[in-house]
mmCIF file of C-alpha atoms and ligand atoms in Angstrom:
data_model
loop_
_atom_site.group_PDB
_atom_site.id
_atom_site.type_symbol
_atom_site.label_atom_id
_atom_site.label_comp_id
_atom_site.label_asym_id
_atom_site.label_seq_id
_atom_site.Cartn_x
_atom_site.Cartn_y
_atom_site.Cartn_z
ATOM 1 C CA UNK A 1 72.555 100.474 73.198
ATOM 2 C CA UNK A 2 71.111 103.125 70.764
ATOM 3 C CA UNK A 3 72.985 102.986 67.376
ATOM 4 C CA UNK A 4 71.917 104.635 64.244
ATOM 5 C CA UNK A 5 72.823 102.154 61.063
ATOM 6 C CA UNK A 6 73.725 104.365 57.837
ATOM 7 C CA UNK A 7 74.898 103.444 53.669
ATOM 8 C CA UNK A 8 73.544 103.429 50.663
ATOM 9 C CA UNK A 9 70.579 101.191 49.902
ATOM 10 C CA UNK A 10 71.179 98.052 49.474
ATOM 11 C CA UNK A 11 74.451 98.568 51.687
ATOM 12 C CA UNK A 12 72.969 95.725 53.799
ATOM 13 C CA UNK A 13 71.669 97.676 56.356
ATOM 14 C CA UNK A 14 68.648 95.241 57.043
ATOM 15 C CA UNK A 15 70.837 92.453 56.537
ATOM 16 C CA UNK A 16 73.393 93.719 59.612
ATOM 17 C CA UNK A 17 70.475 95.218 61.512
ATOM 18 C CA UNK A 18 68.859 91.745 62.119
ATOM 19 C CA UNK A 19 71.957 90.371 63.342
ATOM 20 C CA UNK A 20 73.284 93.046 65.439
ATOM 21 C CA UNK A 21 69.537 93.156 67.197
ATOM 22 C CA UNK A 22 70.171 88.538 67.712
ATOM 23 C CA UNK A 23 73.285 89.698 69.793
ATOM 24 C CA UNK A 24 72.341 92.736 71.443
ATOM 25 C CA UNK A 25 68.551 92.118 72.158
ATOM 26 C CA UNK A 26 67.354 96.048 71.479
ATOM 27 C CA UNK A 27 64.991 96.719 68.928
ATOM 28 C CA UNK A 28 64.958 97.131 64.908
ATOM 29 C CA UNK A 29 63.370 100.625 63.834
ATOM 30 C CA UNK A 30 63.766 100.425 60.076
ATOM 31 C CA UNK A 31 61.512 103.406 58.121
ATOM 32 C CA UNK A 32 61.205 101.734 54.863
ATOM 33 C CA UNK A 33 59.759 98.491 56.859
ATOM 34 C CA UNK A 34 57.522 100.770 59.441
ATOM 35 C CA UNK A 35 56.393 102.600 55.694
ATOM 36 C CA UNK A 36 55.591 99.537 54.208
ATOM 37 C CA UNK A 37 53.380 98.350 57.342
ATOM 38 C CA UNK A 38 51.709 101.560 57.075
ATOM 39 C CA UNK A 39 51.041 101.201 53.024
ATOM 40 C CA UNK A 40 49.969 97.855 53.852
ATOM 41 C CA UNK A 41 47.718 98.775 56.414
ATOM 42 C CA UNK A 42 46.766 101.463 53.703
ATOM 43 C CA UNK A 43 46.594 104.548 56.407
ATOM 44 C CA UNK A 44 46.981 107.821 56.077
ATOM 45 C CA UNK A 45 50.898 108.110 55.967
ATOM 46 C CA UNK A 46 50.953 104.712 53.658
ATOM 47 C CA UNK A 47 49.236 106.346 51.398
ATOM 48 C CA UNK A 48 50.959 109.922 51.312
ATOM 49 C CA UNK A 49 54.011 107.800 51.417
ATOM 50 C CA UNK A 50 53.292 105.312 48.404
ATOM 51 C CA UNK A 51 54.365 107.149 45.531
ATOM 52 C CA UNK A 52 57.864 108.488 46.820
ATOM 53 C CA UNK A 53 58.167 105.072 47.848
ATOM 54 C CA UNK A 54 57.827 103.683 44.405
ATOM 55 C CA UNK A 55 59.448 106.214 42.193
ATOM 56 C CA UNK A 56 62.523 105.944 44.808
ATOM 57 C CA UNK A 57 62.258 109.641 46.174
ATOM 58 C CA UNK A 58 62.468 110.586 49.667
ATOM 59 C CA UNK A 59 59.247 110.841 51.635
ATOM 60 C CA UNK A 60 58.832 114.067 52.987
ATOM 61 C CA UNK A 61 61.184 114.902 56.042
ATOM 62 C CA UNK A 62 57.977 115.840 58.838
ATOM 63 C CA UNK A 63 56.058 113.259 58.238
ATOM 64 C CA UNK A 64 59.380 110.813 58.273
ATOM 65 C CA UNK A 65 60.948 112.492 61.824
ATOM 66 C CA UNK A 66 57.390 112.126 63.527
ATOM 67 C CA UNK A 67 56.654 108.450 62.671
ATOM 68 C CA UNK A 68 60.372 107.714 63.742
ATOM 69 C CA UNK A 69 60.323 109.627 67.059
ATOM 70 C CA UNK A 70 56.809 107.983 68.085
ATOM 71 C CA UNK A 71 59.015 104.258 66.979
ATOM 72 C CA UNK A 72 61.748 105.625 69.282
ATOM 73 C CA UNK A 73 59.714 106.337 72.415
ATOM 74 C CA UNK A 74 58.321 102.539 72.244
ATOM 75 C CA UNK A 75 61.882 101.406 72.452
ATOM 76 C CA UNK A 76 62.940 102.795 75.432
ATOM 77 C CA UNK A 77 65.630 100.568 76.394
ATOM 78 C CA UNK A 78 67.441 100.761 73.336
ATOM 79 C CA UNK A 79 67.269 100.601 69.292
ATOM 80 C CA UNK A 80 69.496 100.501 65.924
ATOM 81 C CA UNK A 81 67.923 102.737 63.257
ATOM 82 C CA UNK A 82 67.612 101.386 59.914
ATOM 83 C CA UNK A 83 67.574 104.003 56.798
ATOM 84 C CA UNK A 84 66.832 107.127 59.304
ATOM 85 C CA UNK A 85 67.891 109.968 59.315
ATOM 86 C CA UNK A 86 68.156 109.789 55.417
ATOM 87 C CA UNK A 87 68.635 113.524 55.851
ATOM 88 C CA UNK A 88 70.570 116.069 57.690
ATOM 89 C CA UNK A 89 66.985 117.861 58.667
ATOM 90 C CA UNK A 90 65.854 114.376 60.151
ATOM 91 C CA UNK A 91 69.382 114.302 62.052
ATOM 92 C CA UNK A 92 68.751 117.450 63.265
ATOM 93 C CA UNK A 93 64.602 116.398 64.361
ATOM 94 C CA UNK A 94 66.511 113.462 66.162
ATOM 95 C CA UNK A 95 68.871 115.166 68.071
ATOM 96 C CA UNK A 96 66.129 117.846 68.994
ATOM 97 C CA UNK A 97 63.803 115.574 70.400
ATOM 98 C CA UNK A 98 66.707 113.456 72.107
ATOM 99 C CA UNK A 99 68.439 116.096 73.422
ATOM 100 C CA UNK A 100 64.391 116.792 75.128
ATOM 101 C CA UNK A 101 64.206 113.104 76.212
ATOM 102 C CA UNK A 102 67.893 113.781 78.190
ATOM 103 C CA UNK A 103 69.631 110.726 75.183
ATOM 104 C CA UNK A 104 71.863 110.279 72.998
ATOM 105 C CA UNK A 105 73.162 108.037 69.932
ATOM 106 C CA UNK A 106 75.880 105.710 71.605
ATOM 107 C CA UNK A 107 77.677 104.936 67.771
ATOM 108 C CA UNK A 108 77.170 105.396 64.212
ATOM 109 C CA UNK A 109 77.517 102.273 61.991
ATOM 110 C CA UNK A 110 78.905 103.565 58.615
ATOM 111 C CA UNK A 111 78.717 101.100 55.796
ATOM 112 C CA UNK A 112 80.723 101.936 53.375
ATOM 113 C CA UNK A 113 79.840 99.946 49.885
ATOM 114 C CA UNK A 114 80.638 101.702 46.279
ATOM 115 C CA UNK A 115 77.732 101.819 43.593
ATOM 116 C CA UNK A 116 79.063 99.207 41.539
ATOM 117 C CA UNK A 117 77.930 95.920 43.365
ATOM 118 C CA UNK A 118 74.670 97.737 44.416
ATOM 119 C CA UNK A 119 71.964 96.874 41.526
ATOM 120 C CA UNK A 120 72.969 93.027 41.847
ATOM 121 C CA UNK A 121 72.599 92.919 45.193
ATOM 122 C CA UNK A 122 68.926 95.256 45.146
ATOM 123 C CA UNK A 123 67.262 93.015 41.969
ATOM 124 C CA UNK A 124 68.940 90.071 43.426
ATOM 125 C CA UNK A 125 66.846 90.805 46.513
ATOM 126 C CA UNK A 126 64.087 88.741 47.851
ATOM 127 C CA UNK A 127 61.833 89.623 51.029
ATOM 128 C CA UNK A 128 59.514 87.490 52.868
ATOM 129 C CA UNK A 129 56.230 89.301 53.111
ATOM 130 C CA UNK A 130 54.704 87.973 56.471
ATOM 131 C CA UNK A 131 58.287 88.159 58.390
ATOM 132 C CA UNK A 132 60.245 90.578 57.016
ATOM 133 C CA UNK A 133 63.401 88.487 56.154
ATOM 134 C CA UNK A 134 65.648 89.187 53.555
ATOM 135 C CA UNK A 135 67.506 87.006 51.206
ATOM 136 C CA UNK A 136 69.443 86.982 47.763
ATOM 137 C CA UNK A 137 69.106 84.879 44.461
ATOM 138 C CA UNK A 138 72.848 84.259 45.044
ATOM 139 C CA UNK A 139 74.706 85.769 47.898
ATOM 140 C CA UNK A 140 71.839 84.516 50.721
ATOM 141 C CA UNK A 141 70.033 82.018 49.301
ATOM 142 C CA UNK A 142 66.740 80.578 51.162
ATOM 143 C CA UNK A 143 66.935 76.754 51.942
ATOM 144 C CA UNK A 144 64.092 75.716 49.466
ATOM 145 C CA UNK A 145 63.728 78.033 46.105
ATOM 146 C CA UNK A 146 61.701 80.892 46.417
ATOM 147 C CA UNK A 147 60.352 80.450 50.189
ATOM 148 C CA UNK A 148 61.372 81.824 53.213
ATOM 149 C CA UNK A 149 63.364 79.524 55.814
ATOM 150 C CA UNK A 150 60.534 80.219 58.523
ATOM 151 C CA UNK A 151 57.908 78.447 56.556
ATOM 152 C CA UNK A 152 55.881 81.519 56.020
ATOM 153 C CA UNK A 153 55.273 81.197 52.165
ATOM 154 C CA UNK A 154 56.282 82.312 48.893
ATOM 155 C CA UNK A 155 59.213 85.179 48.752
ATOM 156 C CA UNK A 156 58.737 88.198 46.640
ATOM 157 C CA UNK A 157 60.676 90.923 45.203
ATOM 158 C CA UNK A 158 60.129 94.653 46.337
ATOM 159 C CA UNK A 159 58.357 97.310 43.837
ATOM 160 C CA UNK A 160 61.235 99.164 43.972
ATOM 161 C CA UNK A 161 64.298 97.018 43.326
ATOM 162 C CA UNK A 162 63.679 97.390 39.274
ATOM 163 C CA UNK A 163 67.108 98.829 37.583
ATOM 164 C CA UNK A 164 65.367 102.339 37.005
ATOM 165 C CA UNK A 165 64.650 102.663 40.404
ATOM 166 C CA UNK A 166 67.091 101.656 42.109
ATOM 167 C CA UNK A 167 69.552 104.444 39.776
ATOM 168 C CA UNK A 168 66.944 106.687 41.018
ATOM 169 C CA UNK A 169 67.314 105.759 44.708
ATOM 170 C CA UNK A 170 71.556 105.594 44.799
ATOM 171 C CA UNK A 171 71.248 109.228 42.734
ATOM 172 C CA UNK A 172 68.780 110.189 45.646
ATOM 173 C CA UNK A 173 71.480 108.705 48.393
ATOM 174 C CA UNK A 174 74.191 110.606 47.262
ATOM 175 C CA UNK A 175 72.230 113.788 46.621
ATOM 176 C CA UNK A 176 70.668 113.943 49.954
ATOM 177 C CA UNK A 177 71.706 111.512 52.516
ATOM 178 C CA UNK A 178 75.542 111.185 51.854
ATOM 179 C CA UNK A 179 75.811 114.255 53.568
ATOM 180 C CA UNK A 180 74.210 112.491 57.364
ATOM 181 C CA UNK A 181 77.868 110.971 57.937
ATOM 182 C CA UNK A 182 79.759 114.413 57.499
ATOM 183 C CA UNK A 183 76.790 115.874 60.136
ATOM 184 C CA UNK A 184 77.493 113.836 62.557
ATOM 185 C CA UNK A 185 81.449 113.665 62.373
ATOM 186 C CA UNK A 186 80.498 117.666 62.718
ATOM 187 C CA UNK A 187 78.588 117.078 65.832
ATOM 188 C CA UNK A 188 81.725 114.820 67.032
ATOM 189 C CA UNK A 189 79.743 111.938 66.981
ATOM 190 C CA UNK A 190 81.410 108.052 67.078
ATOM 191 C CA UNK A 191 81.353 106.883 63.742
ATOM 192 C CA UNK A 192 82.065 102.996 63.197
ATOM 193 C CA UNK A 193 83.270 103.213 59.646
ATOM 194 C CA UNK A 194 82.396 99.438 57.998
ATOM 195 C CA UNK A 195 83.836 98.010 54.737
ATOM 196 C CA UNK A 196 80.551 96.661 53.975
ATOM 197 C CA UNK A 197 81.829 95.972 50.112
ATOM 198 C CA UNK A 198 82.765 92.386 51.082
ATOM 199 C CA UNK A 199 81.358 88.652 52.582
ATOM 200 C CA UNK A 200 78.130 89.381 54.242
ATOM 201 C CA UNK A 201 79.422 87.186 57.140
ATOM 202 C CA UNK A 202 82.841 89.210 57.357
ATOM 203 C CA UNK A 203 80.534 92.294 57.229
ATOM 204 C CA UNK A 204 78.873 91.008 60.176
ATOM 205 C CA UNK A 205 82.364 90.235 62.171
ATOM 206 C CA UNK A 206 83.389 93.615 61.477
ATOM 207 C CA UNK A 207 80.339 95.026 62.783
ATOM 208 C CA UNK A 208 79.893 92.928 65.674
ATOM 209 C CA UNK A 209 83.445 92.904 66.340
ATOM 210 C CA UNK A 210 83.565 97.136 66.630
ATOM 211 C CA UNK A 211 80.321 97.031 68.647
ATOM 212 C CA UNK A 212 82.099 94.961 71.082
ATOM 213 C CA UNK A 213 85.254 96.579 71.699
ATOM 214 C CA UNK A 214 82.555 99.745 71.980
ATOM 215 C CA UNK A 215 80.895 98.460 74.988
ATOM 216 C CA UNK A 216 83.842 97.333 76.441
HETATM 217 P P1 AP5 B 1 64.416 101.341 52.679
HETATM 218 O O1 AP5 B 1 63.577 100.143 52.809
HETATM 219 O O2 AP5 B 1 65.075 101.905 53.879
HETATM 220 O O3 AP5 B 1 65.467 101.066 51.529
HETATM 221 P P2 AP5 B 1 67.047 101.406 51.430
HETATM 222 O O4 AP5 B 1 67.674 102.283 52.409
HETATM 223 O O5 AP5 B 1 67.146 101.859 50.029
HETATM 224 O O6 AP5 B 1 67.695 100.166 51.823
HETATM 225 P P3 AP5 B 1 67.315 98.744 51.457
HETATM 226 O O7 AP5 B 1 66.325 98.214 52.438
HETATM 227 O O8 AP5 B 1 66.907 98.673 50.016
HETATM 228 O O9 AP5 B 1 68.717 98.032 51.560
HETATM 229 P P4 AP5 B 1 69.556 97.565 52.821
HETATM 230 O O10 AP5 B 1 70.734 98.461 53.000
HETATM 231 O O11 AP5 B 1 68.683 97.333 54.018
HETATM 232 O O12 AP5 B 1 70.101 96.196 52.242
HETATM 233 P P5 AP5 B 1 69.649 94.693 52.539
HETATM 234 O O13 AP5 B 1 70.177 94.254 53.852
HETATM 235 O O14 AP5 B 1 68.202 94.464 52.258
HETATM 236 O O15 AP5 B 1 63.566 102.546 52.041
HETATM 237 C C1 AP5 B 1 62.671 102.342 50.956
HETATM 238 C C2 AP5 B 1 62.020 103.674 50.603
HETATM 239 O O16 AP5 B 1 61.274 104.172 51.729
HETATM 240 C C3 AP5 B 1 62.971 104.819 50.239
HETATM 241 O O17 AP5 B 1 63.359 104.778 48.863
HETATM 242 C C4 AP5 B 1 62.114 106.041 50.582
HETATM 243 O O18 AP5 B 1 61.154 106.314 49.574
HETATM 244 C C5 AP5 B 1 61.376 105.592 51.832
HETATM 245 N N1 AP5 B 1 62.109 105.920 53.071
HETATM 246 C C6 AP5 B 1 62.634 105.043 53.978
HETATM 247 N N2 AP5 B 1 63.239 105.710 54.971
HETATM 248 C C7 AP5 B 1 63.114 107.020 54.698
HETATM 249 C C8 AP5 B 1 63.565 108.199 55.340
HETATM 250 N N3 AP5 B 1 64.275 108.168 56.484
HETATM 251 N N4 AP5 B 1 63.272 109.393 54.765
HETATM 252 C C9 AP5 B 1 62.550 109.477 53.621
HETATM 253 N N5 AP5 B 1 62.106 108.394 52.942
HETATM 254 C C10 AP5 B 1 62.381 107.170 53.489
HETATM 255 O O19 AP5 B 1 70.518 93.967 51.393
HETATM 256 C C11 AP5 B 1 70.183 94.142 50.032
HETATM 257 C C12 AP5 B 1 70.456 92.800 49.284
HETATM 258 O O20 AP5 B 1 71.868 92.585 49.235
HETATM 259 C C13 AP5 B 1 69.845 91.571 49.989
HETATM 260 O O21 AP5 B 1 69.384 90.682 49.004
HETATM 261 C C14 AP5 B 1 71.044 90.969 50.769
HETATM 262 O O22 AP5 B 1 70.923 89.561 50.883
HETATM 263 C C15 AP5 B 1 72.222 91.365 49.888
HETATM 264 N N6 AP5 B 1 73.424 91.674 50.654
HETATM 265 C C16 AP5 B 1 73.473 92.335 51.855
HETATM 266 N N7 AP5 B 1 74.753 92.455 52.255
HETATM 267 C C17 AP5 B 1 75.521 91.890 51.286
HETATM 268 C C18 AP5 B 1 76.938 91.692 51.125
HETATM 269 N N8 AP5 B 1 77.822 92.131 52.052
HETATM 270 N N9 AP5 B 1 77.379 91.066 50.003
HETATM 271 C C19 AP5 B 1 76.494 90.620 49.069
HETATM 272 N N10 AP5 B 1 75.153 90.751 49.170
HETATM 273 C C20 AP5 B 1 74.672 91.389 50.269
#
C-alpha cells in the first residue's frame, strides 16, 4: 500500500504512522525524521536544513521533493508518507516523478485536529533520540519517567516544540500546506478524512478501521 499521511503538526501523524506501518508492514518515510538524521549526521542538506527547521519555516521545496523521491525509490513495495508533500509544489514533484515510475498514491489519510489542543500536545511531546519513538507527559506516557519503553535512554524534547515555535509552525501549516488536501480532492484523489481531535487509540481504530474496508 502507498498512502500519503497529512494534518497539522502535532496532528499525530508519527503517532498513527507507526501503527499503521505494525499492521501493514510497508515502510515509514517521515521528512522531519529523514531531516533530523541528516542534521545529525551534520551533511550537506542537515545543515541547509537546520535553521528552517528551528525557526519552524518550511525547508525549501527542491531540496525537500529530491530527498523524498530518493526515500521513495528504496521503498519499493510500499510506504505511508509522514509530513510530505507539505506543499502543493511537492504534490505536484510527487505525482511527476510517480506518474514516470508508472504509480500512484492508493489513499490519503486526512487528520483533521483544530489548533486548540495542538500546543499541549507539541510541548507535551517527548522523543526518544536513538529510536525515534514518541510519547507525551500525559496523553502517552513512557513506563518509567523520562525513558523510553525500549530501554534506549533518557527521552528528550524537540528544539522546536517551544510555544513560539510551534505558533510559527501551525501559522506556516495553514499558510502553505492546508491547501495539499484541496489539491488532491482536485486531482480526484481518495481522501480518508480522520477525526484525529479525539483518544489516540480511537484515532488509531478509525484509521485502521478505513484502511481496511480500503483494501477490501
Ligand atoms: P515534522 O517532524 O514533520 O513535524 P510536524 O509535521 O510539525 O509534525 P510533528 O512531527 O511535530 O507532529 P505529528 O503530527 O507527527 O504528531 P505526533 O504523532 O508526534 O517537521 C519538522 C520540521 O521539518 C518542519 O517544521 C519543517 O521545518 C521541516 N520539514 C519536514 N517536512 C517538510 C516538508 N515536507 N517540507 C518542508 N519542510 C519540512 O504527536 C504529537 C504529540 O501529541 C505526541 O506527544 C503524541 O503522543 C501526542 N498525541 C498524538 N495523537 C494524540 C491524540 N489523538 N490525543 C492526544 N495526544 C496525542
Amino acid at each position: 500500500m502507498k498512502l500519503i499521511l497529512l494534518g497539522p503538526p502535532g496532528a499525530g501523524k508519527g503517532t498513527q504512522c507507526k501503527r499503521i506501518v505494525d499492521k501493514y508492514g510497508m515502510g515509514h518515510l517521515s521528512s522531519g525524521d529523514i531531516l533530523r538524521a541528516e542534521r545529525k549526521a551534520n551533511s550537506e542538506l542537515g545543515q541547509k536544513a537546520q535553521s528552517y527547521m528551528d525557526s519552524g519555516a518550511l525547508v525549501p521545496d527542491d531540496l525537500i521533493i529530491d530527498m523524498m523521491i530518493a526515500a521513495i525509490k528504496k521503498a519499493p513495495s510500499g510506504y505511508v508518507l509522514d509530513g510530505f508533500p507539505r506543499t502543493v509544489v511537492q504534490g505536484e514533484g510527487l505525482d511527476a516523478a510517480l506518474e514516470k515510475a508508472g504509480e500512484k498514491i492508493d489513499a490519503i489519510v486526512n487528520l483533521q485536529v483544530p489548533d486548540e489542543p495542538i500546543m499541549d500536545r507539541m510541548t507535551g511531546r517527548r522523543s526518544c533520540p536513538e529510536c525515534g519513538a514518541v510519547y507525551h507527559v500525559v496523553n502517552l506516557k513512557p513506563k518509567a519517567d523520562g525513558q523510553c519503553d525500549a530501554g534506549c535512554g533518557a527521552l528528550t524534547q524537540r528544539k522546536d516544540d517551544t510555544p513560539e515555535v510551534v505558533s510559527y509552525r501551525l501559522k506556516t501549516y495553514h499558510e502553505q500546506t492546508a491547501a495539499v488536501v484541496g489539491y488532491y480532492q482536485g486531482k480526484g484523489n481518495t481522501i480518508l478524512d480522520i477525526d484525529a481531535n479525539q483518544d489516540i487509540d480511537k484515532v488509531t481504530a478509525s484509521v485502521l478501521g478505513k484502511l481496511d474496508a480500503l483494501n477490501g
